[in-house]
Tab-separated table of C-alpha atoms in Angstrom:
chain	number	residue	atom	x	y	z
A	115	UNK	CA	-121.652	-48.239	10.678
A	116	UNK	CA	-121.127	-45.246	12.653
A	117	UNK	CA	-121.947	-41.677	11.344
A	118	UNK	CA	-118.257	-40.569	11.263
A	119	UNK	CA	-117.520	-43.773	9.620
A	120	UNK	CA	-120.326	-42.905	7.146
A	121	UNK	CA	-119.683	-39.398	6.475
A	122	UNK	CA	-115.832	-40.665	5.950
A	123	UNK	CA	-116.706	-43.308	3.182
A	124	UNK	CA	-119.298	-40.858	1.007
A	125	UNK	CA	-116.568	-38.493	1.130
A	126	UNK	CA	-113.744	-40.854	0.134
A	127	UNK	CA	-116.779	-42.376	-3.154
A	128	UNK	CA	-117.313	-38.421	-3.959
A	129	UNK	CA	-113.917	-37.594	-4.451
A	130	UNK	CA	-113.523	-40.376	-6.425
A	131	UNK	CA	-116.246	-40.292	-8.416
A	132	UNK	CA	-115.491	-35.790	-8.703
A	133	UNK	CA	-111.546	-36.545	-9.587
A	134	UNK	CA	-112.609	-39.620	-11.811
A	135	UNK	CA	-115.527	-37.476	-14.204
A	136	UNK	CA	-113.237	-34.333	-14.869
A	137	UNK	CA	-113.887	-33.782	-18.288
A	138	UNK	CA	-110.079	-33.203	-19.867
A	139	UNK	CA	-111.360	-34.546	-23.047
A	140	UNK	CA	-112.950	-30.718	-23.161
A	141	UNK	CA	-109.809	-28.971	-22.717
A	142	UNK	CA	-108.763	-29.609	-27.038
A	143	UNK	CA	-105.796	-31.633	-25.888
A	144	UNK	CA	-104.370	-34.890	-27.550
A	145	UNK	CA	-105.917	-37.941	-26.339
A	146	UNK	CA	-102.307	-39.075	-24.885
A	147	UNK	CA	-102.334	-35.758	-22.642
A	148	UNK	CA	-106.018	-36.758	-21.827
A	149	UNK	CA	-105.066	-40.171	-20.083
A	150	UNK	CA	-102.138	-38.586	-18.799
A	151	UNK	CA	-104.077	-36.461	-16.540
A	152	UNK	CA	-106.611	-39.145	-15.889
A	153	UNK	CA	-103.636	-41.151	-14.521
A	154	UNK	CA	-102.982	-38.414	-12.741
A	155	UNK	CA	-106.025	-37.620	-11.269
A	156	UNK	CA	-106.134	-41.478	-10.036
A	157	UNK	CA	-103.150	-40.947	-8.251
A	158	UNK	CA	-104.181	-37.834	-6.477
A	159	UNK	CA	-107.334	-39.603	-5.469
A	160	UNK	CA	-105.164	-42.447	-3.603
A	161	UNK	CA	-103.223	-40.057	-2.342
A	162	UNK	CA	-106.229	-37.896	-0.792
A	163	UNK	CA	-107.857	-41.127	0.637
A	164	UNK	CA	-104.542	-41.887	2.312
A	165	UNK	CA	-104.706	-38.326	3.889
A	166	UNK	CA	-108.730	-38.642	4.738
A	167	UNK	CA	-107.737	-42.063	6.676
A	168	UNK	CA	-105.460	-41.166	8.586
A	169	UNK	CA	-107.806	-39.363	11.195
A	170	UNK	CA	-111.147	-41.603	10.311
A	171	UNK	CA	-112.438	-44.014	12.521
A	172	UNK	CA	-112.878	-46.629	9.187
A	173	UNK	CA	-110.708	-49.621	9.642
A	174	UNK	CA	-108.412	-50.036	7.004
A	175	UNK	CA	-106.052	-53.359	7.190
A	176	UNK	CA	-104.437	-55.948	4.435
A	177	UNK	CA	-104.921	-59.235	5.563
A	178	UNK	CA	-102.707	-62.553	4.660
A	179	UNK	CA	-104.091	-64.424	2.021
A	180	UNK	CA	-105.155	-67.585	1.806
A	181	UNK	CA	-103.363	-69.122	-1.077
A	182	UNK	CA	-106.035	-72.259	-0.829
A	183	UNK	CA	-109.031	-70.018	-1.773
A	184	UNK	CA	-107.216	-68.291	-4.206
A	185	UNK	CA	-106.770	-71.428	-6.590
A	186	UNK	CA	-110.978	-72.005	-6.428
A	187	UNK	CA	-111.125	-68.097	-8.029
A	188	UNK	CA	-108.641	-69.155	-10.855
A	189	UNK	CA	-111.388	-70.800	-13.106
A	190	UNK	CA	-113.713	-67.044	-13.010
A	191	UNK	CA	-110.934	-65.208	-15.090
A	192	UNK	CA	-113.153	-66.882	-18.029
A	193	UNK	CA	-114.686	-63.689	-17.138
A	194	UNK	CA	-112.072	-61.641	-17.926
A	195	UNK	CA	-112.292	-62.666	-22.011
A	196	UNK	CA	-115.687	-62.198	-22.509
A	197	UNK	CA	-115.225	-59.604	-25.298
A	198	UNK	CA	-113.119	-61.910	-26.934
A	199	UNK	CA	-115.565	-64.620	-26.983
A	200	UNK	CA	-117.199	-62.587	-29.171
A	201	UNK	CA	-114.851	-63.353	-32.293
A	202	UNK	CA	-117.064	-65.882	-32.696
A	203	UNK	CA	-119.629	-63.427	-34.576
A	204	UNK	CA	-119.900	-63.332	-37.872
A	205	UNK	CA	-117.677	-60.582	-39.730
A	206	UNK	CA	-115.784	-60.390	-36.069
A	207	UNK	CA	-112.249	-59.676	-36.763
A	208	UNK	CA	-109.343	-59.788	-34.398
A	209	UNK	CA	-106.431	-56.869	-35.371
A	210	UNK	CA	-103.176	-56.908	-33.071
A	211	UNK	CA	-101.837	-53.506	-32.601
A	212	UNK	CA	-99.740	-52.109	-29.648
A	213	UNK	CA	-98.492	-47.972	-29.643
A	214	UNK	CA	-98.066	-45.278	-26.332
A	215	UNK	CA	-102.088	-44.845	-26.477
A	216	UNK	CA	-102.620	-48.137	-25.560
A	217	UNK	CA	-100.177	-48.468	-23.021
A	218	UNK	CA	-101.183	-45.368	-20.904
A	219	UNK	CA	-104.763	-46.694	-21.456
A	220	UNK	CA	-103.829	-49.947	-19.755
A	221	UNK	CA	-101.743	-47.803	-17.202
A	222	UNK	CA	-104.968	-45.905	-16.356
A	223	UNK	CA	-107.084	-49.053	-16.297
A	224	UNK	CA	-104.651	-50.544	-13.452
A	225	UNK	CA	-104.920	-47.306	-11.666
A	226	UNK	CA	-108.659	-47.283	-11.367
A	227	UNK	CA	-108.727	-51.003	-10.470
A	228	UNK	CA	-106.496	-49.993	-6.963
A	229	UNK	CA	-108.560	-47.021	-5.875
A	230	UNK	CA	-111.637	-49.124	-6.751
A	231	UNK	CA	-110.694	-52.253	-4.988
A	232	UNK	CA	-109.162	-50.088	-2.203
A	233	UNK	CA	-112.500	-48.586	-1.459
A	234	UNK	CA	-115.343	-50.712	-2.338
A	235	UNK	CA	-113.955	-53.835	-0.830
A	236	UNK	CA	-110.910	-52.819	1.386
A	237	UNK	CA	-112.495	-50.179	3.166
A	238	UNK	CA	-116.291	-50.556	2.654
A	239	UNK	CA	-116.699	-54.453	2.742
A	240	UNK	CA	-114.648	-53.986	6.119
A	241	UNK	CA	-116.008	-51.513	7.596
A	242	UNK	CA	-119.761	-53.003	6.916
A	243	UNK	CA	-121.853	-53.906	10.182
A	244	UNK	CA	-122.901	-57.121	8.840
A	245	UNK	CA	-121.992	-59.139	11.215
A	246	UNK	CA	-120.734	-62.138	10.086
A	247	UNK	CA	-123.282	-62.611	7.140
A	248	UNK	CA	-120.263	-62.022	4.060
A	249	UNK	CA	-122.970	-62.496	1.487
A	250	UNK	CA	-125.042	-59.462	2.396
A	251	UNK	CA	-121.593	-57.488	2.807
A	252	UNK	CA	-120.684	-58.259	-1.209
A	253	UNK	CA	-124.744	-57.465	-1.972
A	254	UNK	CA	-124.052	-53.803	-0.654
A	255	UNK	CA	-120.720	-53.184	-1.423
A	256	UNK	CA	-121.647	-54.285	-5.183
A	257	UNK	CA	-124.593	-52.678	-5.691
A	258	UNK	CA	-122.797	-49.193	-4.069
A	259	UNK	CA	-120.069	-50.267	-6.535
A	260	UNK	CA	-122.181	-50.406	-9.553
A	261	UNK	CA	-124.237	-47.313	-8.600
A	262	UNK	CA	-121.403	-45.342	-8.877
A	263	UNK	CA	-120.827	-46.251	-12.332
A	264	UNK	CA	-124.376	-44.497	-13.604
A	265	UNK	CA	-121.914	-41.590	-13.714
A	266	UNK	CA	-121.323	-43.515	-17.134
A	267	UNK	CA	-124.771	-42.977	-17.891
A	268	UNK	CA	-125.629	-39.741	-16.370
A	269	UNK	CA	-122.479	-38.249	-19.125
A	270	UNK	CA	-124.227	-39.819	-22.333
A	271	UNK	CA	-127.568	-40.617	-21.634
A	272	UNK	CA	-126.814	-43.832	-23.443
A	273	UNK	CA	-129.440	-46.846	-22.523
A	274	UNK	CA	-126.027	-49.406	-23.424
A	275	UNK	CA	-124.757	-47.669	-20.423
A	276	UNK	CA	-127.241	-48.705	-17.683
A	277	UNK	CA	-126.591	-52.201	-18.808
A	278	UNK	CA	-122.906	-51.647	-17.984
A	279	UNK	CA	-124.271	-51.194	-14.602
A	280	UNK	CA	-126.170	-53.993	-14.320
A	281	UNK	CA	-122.846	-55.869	-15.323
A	282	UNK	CA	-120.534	-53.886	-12.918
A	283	UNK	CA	-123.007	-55.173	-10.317
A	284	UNK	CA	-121.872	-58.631	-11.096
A	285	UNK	CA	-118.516	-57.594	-10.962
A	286	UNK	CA	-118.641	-56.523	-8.234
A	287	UNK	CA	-120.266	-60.041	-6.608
A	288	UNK	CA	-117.142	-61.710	-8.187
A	289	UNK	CA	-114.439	-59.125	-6.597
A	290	UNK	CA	-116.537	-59.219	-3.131
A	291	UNK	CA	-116.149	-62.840	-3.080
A	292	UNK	CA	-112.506	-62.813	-4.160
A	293	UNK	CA	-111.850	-60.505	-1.773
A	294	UNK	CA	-113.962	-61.961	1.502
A	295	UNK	CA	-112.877	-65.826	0.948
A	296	UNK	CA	-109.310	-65.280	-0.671
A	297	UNK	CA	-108.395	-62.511	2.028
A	298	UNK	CA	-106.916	-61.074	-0.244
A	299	UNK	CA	-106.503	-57.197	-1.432
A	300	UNK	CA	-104.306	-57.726	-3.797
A	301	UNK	CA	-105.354	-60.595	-5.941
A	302	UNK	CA	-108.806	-59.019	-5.881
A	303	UNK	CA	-107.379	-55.751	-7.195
A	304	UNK	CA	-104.922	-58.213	-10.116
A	305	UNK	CA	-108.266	-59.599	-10.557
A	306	UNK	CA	-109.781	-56.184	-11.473
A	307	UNK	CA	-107.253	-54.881	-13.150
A	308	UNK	CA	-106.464	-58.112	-15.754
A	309	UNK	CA	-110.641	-57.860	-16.084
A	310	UNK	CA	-110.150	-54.334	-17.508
A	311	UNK	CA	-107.336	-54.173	-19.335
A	312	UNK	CA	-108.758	-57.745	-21.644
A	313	UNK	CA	-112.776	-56.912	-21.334
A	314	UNK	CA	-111.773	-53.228	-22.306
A	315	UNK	CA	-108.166	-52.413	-23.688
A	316	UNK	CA	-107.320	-54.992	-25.261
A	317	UNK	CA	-110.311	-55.740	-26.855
A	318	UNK	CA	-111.484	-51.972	-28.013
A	319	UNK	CA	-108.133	-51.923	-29.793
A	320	UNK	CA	-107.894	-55.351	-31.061
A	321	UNK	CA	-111.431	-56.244	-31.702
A	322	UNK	CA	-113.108	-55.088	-34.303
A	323	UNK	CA	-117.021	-56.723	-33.730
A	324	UNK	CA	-119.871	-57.684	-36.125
A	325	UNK	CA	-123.050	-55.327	-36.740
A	326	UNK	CA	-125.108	-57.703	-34.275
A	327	UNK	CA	-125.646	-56.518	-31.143
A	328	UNK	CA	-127.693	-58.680	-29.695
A	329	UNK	CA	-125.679	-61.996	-29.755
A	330	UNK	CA	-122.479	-59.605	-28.687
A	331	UNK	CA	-124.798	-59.160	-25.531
A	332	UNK	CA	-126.026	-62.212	-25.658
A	333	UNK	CA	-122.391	-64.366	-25.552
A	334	UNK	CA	-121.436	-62.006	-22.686
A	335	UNK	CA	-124.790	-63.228	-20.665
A	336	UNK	CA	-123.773	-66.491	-21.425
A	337	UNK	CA	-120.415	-66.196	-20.011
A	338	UNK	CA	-121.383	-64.405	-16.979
A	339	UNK	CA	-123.955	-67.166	-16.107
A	340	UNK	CA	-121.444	-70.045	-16.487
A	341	UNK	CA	-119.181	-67.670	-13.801
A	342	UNK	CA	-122.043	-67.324	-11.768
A	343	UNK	CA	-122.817	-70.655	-11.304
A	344	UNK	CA	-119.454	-71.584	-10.539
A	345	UNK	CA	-119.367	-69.127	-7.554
A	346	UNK	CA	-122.735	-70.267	-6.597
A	347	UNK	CA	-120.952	-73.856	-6.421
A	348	UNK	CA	-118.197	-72.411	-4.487
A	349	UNK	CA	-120.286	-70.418	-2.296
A	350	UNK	CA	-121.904	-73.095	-0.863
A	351	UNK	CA	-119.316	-75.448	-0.437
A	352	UNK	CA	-117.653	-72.471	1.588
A	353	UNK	CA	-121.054	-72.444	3.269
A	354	UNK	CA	-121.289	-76.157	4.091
A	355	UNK	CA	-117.207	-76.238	5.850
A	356	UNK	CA	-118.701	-73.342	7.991
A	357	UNK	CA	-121.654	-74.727	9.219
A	358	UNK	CA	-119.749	-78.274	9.844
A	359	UNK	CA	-116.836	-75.751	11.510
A	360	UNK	CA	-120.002	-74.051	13.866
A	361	UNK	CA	-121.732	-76.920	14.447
Protein backbone atom coordinates (compact mmCIF):
# COMPACT_ATOMS: atom_id res chain seq x y z
CA UNK A 1 0.00 0.00 0.00
CA UNK A 2 1.19 3.26 -1.05
CA UNK A 3 1.84 6.17 1.45
CA UNK A 4 -1.04 8.34 0.07
CA UNK A 5 -3.13 5.32 0.18
CA UNK A 6 -1.97 4.92 3.82
CA UNK A 7 -2.20 8.32 5.07
CA UNK A 8 -5.89 8.24 3.32
CA UNK A 9 -7.15 5.09 5.29
CA UNK A 10 -5.72 6.28 9.02
CA UNK A 11 -7.45 9.36 8.29
CA UNK A 12 -10.76 7.87 7.11
CA UNK A 13 -10.31 5.03 10.86
CA UNK A 14 -9.55 8.47 12.91
CA UNK A 15 -12.45 10.22 11.93
CA UNK A 16 -14.36 7.45 12.60
CA UNK A 17 -13.17 6.40 15.58
CA UNK A 18 -13.09 10.82 16.74
CA UNK A 19 -16.95 11.20 15.38
CA UNK A 20 -17.85 7.67 16.87
CA UNK A 21 -16.32 8.44 20.85
CA UNK A 22 -17.97 12.00 21.21
CA UNK A 23 -19.16 11.83 24.52
CA UNK A 24 -23.03 13.32 24.19
CA UNK A 25 -23.93 11.21 27.07
CA UNK A 26 -21.96 14.30 29.00
CA UNK A 27 -23.98 16.98 27.63
CA UNK A 28 -27.27 16.08 30.55
CA UNK A 29 -29.48 15.26 27.61
CA UNK A 30 -32.16 12.40 27.39
CA UNK A 31 -30.81 9.22 26.25
CA UNK A 32 -33.22 9.48 23.00
CA UNK A 33 -31.38 12.91 22.09
CA UNK A 34 -28.09 10.95 22.88
CA UNK A 35 -28.59 8.29 20.01
CA UNK A 36 -30.02 10.87 18.00
CA UNK A 37 -26.81 12.59 17.64
CA UNK A 38 -24.88 9.38 17.54
CA UNK A 39 -26.98 8.61 14.42
CA UNK A 40 -26.05 11.64 13.40
CA UNK A 41 -22.60 11.66 13.85
CA UNK A 42 -22.58 8.17 11.78
CA UNK A 43 -23.99 9.85 9.02
CA UNK A 44 -21.60 12.72 8.92
CA UNK A 45 -18.80 10.22 9.08
CA UNK A 46 -20.12 8.49 5.69
CA UNK A 47 -20.60 11.52 4.39
CA UNK A 48 -16.88 12.84 5.15
CA UNK A 49 -15.39 9.51 3.81
CA UNK A 50 -17.37 10.06 0.63
CA UNK A 51 -15.72 13.58 0.40
CA UNK A 52 -12.01 12.16 1.52
CA UNK A 53 -12.43 9.53 -1.54
CA UNK A 54 -13.12 11.35 -3.96
CA UNK A 55 -9.45 12.70 -4.50
CA UNK A 56 -7.59 9.43 -2.81
CA UNK A 57 -5.80 7.08 -4.72
CA UNK A 58 -7.72 4.01 -2.48
CA UNK A 59 -9.83 1.93 -4.74
CA UNK A 60 -13.21 1.87 -3.75
CA UNK A 61 -15.68 -0.49 -5.97
CA UNK A 62 -18.97 -2.83 -5.18
CA UNK A 63 -18.59 -5.90 -6.82
CA UNK A 64 -21.52 -8.47 -8.06
CA UNK A 65 -22.15 -11.03 -5.74
CA UNK A 66 -21.98 -14.37 -5.95
CA UNK A 67 -25.29 -15.67 -4.84
CA UNK A 68 -23.55 -19.41 -4.66
CA UNK A 69 -21.17 -18.37 -1.82
CA UNK A 70 -23.64 -16.53 -0.16
CA UNK A 71 -25.87 -19.68 0.72
CA UNK A 72 -22.43 -21.50 2.42
CA UNK A 73 -22.43 -18.11 4.93
CA UNK A 74 -26.18 -18.74 5.80
CA UNK A 75 -25.44 -21.46 8.52
CA UNK A 76 -22.76 -18.63 10.61
CA UNK A 77 -25.82 -16.34 11.54
CA UNK A 78 -25.88 -19.03 14.57
CA UNK A 79 -23.53 -16.37 15.46
CA UNK A 80 -25.72 -13.75 15.46
CA UNK A 81 -27.92 -15.37 18.67
CA UNK A 82 -25.30 -16.05 20.83
CA UNK A 83 -26.68 -13.87 23.67
CA UNK A 84 -29.73 -15.62 23.38
CA UNK A 85 -28.25 -18.93 23.81
CA UNK A 86 -27.69 -17.84 26.99
CA UNK A 87 -31.44 -18.28 28.25
CA UNK A 88 -30.31 -21.40 28.92
CA UNK A 89 -28.74 -20.16 32.41
CA UNK A 90 -30.26 -20.63 35.31
CA UNK A 91 -32.57 -17.62 36.58
CA UNK A 92 -32.13 -16.33 32.68
CA UNK A 93 -35.28 -14.66 31.78
CA UNK A 94 -36.43 -13.53 28.40
CA UNK A 95 -38.80 -10.03 28.65
CA UNK A 96 -40.26 -8.73 25.18
CA UNK A 97 -40.46 -5.05 25.11
CA UNK A 98 -40.35 -2.66 22.05
CA UNK A 99 -40.59 1.61 22.63
CA UNK A 100 -38.66 4.75 20.43
CA UNK A 101 -35.35 3.90 22.59
CA UNK A 102 -35.04 0.77 21.14
CA UNK A 103 -35.76 1.58 17.78
CA UNK A 104 -33.21 4.48 17.37
CA UNK A 105 -30.81 2.05 19.16
CA UNK A 106 -31.28 -0.47 16.37
CA UNK A 107 -31.23 2.55 13.86
CA UNK A 108 -27.76 3.46 15.23
CA UNK A 109 -26.58 -0.14 15.30
CA UNK A 110 -27.34 -0.38 11.35
CA UNK A 111 -25.56 2.84 10.91
CA UNK A 112 -22.31 1.75 12.44
CA UNK A 113 -22.48 -1.64 10.67
CA UNK A 114 -22.25 0.50 6.98
CA UNK A 115 -19.41 2.81 7.90
CA UNK A 116 -17.74 -0.24 9.49
CA UNK A 117 -18.16 -2.64 6.69
CA UNK A 118 -17.53 0.27 4.26
CA UNK A 119 -14.09 0.76 5.65
CA UNK A 120 -12.63 -2.25 7.13
CA UNK A 121 -13.55 -4.54 4.33
CA UNK A 122 -14.68 -2.32 1.33
CA UNK A 123 -11.93 -0.07 1.35
CA UNK A 124 -9.14 -1.67 3.47
CA UNK A 125 -9.50 -5.45 2.49
CA UNK A 126 -9.29 -3.89 -1.17
CA UNK A 127 -6.92 -1.78 -1.05
CA UNK A 128 -4.47 -4.44 0.88
CA UNK A 129 -1.17 -5.46 -1.10
CA UNK A 130 -1.63 -9.00 -0.39
CA UNK A 131 -1.49 -10.28 -3.38
CA UNK A 132 -3.70 -12.87 -3.89
CA UNK A 133 -3.26 -14.52 -0.36
CA UNK A 134 -7.29 -13.48 0.94
CA UNK A 135 -6.52 -15.13 4.24
CA UNK A 136 -3.76 -12.79 5.33
CA UNK A 137 -6.01 -9.81 3.90
CA UNK A 138 -9.05 -10.83 6.59
CA UNK A 139 -5.96 -11.45 9.39
CA UNK A 140 -5.14 -7.60 9.00
CA UNK A 141 -8.17 -6.10 8.23
CA UNK A 142 -9.63 -7.96 11.49
CA UNK A 143 -7.17 -7.43 13.77
CA UNK A 144 -7.13 -3.37 12.55
CA UNK A 145 -10.89 -3.89 13.00
CA UNK A 146 -10.80 -5.11 16.48
CA UNK A 147 -8.01 -2.70 17.54
CA UNK A 148 -10.12 -0.01 16.98
CA UNK A 149 -12.61 -1.18 19.33
CA UNK A 150 -10.04 -0.81 22.57
CA UNK A 151 -11.58 2.66 22.32
CA UNK A 152 -14.26 0.55 24.34
CA UNK A 153 -11.72 -0.12 26.76
CA UNK A 154 -9.59 2.87 26.82
CA UNK A 155 -13.38 4.85 28.04
CA UNK A 156 -13.95 2.38 31.10
CA UNK A 157 -10.97 0.70 31.88
CA UNK A 158 -13.17 -2.36 32.11
CA UNK A 159 -11.08 -5.87 31.74
CA UNK A 160 -14.86 -7.35 30.14
CA UNK A 161 -13.97 -4.89 27.53
CA UNK A 162 -10.66 -6.24 26.14
CA UNK A 163 -12.45 -9.49 25.78
CA UNK A 164 -14.94 -7.71 23.49
CA UNK A 165 -11.92 -7.22 21.46
CA UNK A 166 -10.74 -10.40 21.33
CA UNK A 167 -14.37 -11.28 20.05
CA UNK A 168 -14.61 -8.35 17.51
CA UNK A 169 -11.43 -9.95 16.16
CA UNK A 170 -13.43 -12.97 15.29
CA UNK A 171 -15.93 -10.94 13.87
CA UNK A 172 -14.16 -9.58 11.96
CA UNK A 173 -12.62 -13.15 10.38
CA UNK A 174 -16.35 -13.98 9.74
CA UNK A 175 -17.24 -10.49 7.86
CA UNK A 176 -13.67 -10.73 5.95
CA UNK A 177 -14.65 -14.00 4.69
CA UNK A 178 -18.22 -13.01 3.87
CA UNK A 179 -17.05 -10.29 2.22
CA UNK A 180 -13.83 -11.84 0.09
CA UNK A 181 -15.75 -15.22 -1.06
CA UNK A 182 -19.45 -13.84 -1.26
CA UNK A 183 -18.24 -10.56 -3.15
CA UNK A 184 -20.40 -9.08 -1.56
CA UNK A 185 -20.65 -5.48 0.33
CA UNK A 186 -23.82 -5.64 1.11
CA UNK A 187 -24.65 -8.97 2.58
CA UNK A 188 -21.47 -8.55 4.62
CA UNK A 189 -22.73 -5.22 5.96
CA UNK A 190 -26.78 -7.20 6.52
CA UNK A 191 -24.53 -9.60 8.09
CA UNK A 192 -23.13 -6.99 10.54
CA UNK A 193 -25.86 -5.22 11.10
CA UNK A 194 -28.51 -8.39 11.98
CA UNK A 195 -25.20 -9.49 14.31
CA UNK A 196 -25.70 -6.23 16.27
CA UNK A 197 -28.97 -5.47 16.49
CA UNK A 198 -29.70 -9.60 18.08
CA UNK A 199 -26.07 -10.01 19.97
CA UNK A 200 -26.72 -6.38 21.35
CA UNK A 201 -30.28 -4.70 21.01
CA UNK A 202 -32.30 -7.09 21.19
CA UNK A 203 -30.83 -8.94 23.73
CA UNK A 204 -29.78 -5.93 26.32
CA UNK A 205 -33.48 -5.10 26.22
CA UNK A 206 -35.00 -8.43 26.19
CA UNK A 207 -32.60 -10.46 28.15
CA UNK A 208 -32.39 -10.26 31.44
CA UNK A 209 -29.17 -12.93 32.36
CA UNK A 210 -28.29 -15.06 35.44
CA UNK A 211 -25.55 -13.91 38.13
CA UNK A 212 -22.99 -16.43 36.39
CA UNK A 213 -20.65 -15.03 34.37
CA UNK A 214 -18.59 -17.48 33.53
CA UNK A 215 -20.91 -19.99 31.68
CA UNK A 216 -22.52 -16.60 29.94
CA UNK A 217 -18.84 -16.44 28.55
CA UNK A 218 -18.47 -19.71 28.37
CA UNK A 219 -21.82 -20.60 25.94
CA UNK A 220 -20.63 -17.67 23.77
CA UNK A 221 -17.01 -19.57 23.34
CA UNK A 222 -18.87 -22.43 22.56
CA UNK A 223 -20.83 -20.91 19.87
CA UNK A 224 -18.07 -19.09 18.31
CA UNK A 225 -16.01 -22.35 18.03
CA UNK A 226 -18.82 -24.34 16.33
CA UNK A 227 -18.80 -21.02 13.69
CA UNK A 228 -15.29 -21.29 13.46
CA UNK A 229 -15.03 -24.59 12.50
CA UNK A 230 -17.57 -24.32 10.00
CA UNK A 231 -15.58 -21.55 8.17
CA UNK A 232 -12.51 -23.53 8.65
CA UNK A 233 -14.56 -26.32 6.64
CA UNK A 234 -15.52 -23.84 4.13
CA UNK A 235 -12.25 -22.29 3.86
CA UNK A 236 -10.66 -25.10 2.68
CA UNK A 237 -13.01 -26.46 0.43
CA UNK A 238 -12.73 -22.85 -1.21
CA UNK A 239 -9.03 -23.64 -0.98
CA UNK A 240 -9.09 -27.08 -2.61
CA UNK A 241 -11.53 -25.64 -6.04
CA UNK A 242 -8.61 -23.07 -6.29
CA UNK A 243 -5.78 -25.11 -6.30
CA UNK A 244 -7.69 -27.77 -8.73
CA UNK A 245 -8.72 -24.26 -10.79
CA UNK A 246 -4.53 -23.30 -10.76
CA UNK A 247 -3.33 -26.45 -11.23
Amino acid sequence: MTKNKIYDLLIIILIYIGLSCIPFNLLYISPIFVTFFQILSQIITFLLILFILRKSPLKVSIKKTNSKNVILFIPLVIVCFSNFFCLLMPESKLILSFNFQLLLDIFLSVAIAWNEEYIFRLILIDNLDSGNDSFKNILISSAIFALCHITHFLSSFNPVALIDVIYTFGIGIVLGFIYIYSDSLIFAFIFHAIFNIINNNLSLAWIQYGDNLFLYYLINVIVALVAAVYLLIVYMIKLKKSEKVST
